[in-house]
Short mmCIF file of C-alpha atoms and ligand atoms in Angstrom, two decimals:
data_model
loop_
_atom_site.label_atom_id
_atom_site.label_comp_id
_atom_site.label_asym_id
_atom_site.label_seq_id
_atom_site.Cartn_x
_atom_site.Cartn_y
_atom_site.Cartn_z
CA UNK P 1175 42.32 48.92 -43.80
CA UNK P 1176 40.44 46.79 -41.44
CA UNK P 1177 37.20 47.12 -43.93
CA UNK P 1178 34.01 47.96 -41.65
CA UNK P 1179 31.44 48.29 -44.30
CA UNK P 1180 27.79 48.72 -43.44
CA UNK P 1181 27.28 45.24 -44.49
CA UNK P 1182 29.40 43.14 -42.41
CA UNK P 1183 27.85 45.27 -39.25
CA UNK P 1184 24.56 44.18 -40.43
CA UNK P 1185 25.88 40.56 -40.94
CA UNK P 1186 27.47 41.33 -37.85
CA UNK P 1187 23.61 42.50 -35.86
CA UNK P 1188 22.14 39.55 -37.83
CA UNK P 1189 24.35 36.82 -36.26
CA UNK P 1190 24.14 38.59 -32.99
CA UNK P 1191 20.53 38.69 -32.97
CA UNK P 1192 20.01 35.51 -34.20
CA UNK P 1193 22.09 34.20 -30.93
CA UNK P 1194 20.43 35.68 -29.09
CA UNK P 1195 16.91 34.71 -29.90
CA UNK P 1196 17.72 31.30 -30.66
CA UNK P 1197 19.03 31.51 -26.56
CA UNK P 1198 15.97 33.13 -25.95
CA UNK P 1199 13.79 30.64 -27.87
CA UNK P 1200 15.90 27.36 -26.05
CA UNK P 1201 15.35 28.80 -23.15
CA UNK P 1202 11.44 29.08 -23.36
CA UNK P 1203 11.17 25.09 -24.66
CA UNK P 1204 13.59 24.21 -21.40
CA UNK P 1205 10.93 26.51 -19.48
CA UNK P 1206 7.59 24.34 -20.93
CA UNK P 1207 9.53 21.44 -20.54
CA UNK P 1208 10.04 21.89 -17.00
CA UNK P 1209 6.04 22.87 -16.62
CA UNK P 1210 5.37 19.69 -18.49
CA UNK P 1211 7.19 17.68 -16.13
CA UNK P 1212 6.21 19.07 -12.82
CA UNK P 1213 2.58 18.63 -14.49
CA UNK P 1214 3.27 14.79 -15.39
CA UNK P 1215 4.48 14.47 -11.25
CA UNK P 1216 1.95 16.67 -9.37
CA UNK P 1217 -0.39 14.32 -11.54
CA UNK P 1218 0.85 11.19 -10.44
CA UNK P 1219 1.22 12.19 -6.83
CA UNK P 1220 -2.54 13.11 -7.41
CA UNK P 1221 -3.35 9.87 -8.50
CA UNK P 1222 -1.14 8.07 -5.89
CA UNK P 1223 -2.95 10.00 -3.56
CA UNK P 1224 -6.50 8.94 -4.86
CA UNK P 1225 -5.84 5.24 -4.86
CA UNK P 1226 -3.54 3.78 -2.84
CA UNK P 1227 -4.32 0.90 -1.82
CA UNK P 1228 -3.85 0.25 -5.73
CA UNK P 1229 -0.06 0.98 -4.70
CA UNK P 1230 0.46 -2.32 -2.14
CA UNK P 1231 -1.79 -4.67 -0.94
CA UNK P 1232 -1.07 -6.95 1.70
CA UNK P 1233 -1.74 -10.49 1.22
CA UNK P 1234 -2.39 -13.68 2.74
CA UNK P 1235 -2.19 -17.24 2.08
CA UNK P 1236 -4.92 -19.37 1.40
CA UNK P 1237 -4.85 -22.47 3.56
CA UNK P 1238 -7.10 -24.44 1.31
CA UNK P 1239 -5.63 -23.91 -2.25
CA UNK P 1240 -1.76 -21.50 -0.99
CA UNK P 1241 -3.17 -18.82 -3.57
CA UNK P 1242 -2.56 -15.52 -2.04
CA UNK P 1243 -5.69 -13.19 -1.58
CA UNK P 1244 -6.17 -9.39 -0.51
CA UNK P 1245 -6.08 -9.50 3.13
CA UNK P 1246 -8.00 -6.59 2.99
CA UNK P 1247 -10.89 -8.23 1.10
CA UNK P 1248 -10.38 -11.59 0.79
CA UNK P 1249 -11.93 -14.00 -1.53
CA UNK P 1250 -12.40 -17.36 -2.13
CA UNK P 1251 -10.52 -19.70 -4.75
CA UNK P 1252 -13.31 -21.55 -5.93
CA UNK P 1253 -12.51 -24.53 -3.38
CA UNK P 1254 -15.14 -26.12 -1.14
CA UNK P 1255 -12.54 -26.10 1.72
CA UNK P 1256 -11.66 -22.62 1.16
CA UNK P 1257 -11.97 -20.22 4.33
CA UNK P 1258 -12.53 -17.56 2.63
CA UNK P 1259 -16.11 -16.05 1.75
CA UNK P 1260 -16.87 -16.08 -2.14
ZN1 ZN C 2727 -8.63 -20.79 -1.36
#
């Protein structure tokens, strides 16, 4: 009456188990995806760590030429009136 026949359970299994992987398999790319990420920040924390006055630099205005240098490591514009050693 309701027709359970040996193949529709194992169309039934097969469906089922496909689900299921295909969950399973989702879940593992989410999973790398995840790794990849924290990866791609832990390495540019790294690298902000390693460098930073590449981050900011403060600057200061030239008197001579109003070209703002490193005020860290100043250098001169070129200028014969420049203060700044070059
Ligand atoms: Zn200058």
């Amino acid at each position: 009456m309701f027709g359970f026949s040996i193949q529709k359970l194992i169309v039934l299994a097969a469906i089922i188990a496909a689900v299921w992987y295909g969950f399973k398999f989702i879940g593992r790319l989410d999973k790398a995806r995840k790794h990849a990420a924290k990866l791609t920040r832990d390495g540019a924390r790294a690298a902000a760590g390693a460098a930073p006055a590449a981050e900011t630099e403060d600057m200061e205005r030239c008197e001579a030429c109003d070209a703002y240098v490193s005020a860290r490591d100043p250098a001169s514009c070129g200028r014969a009136d420049c203060p700044y050693p070059g």
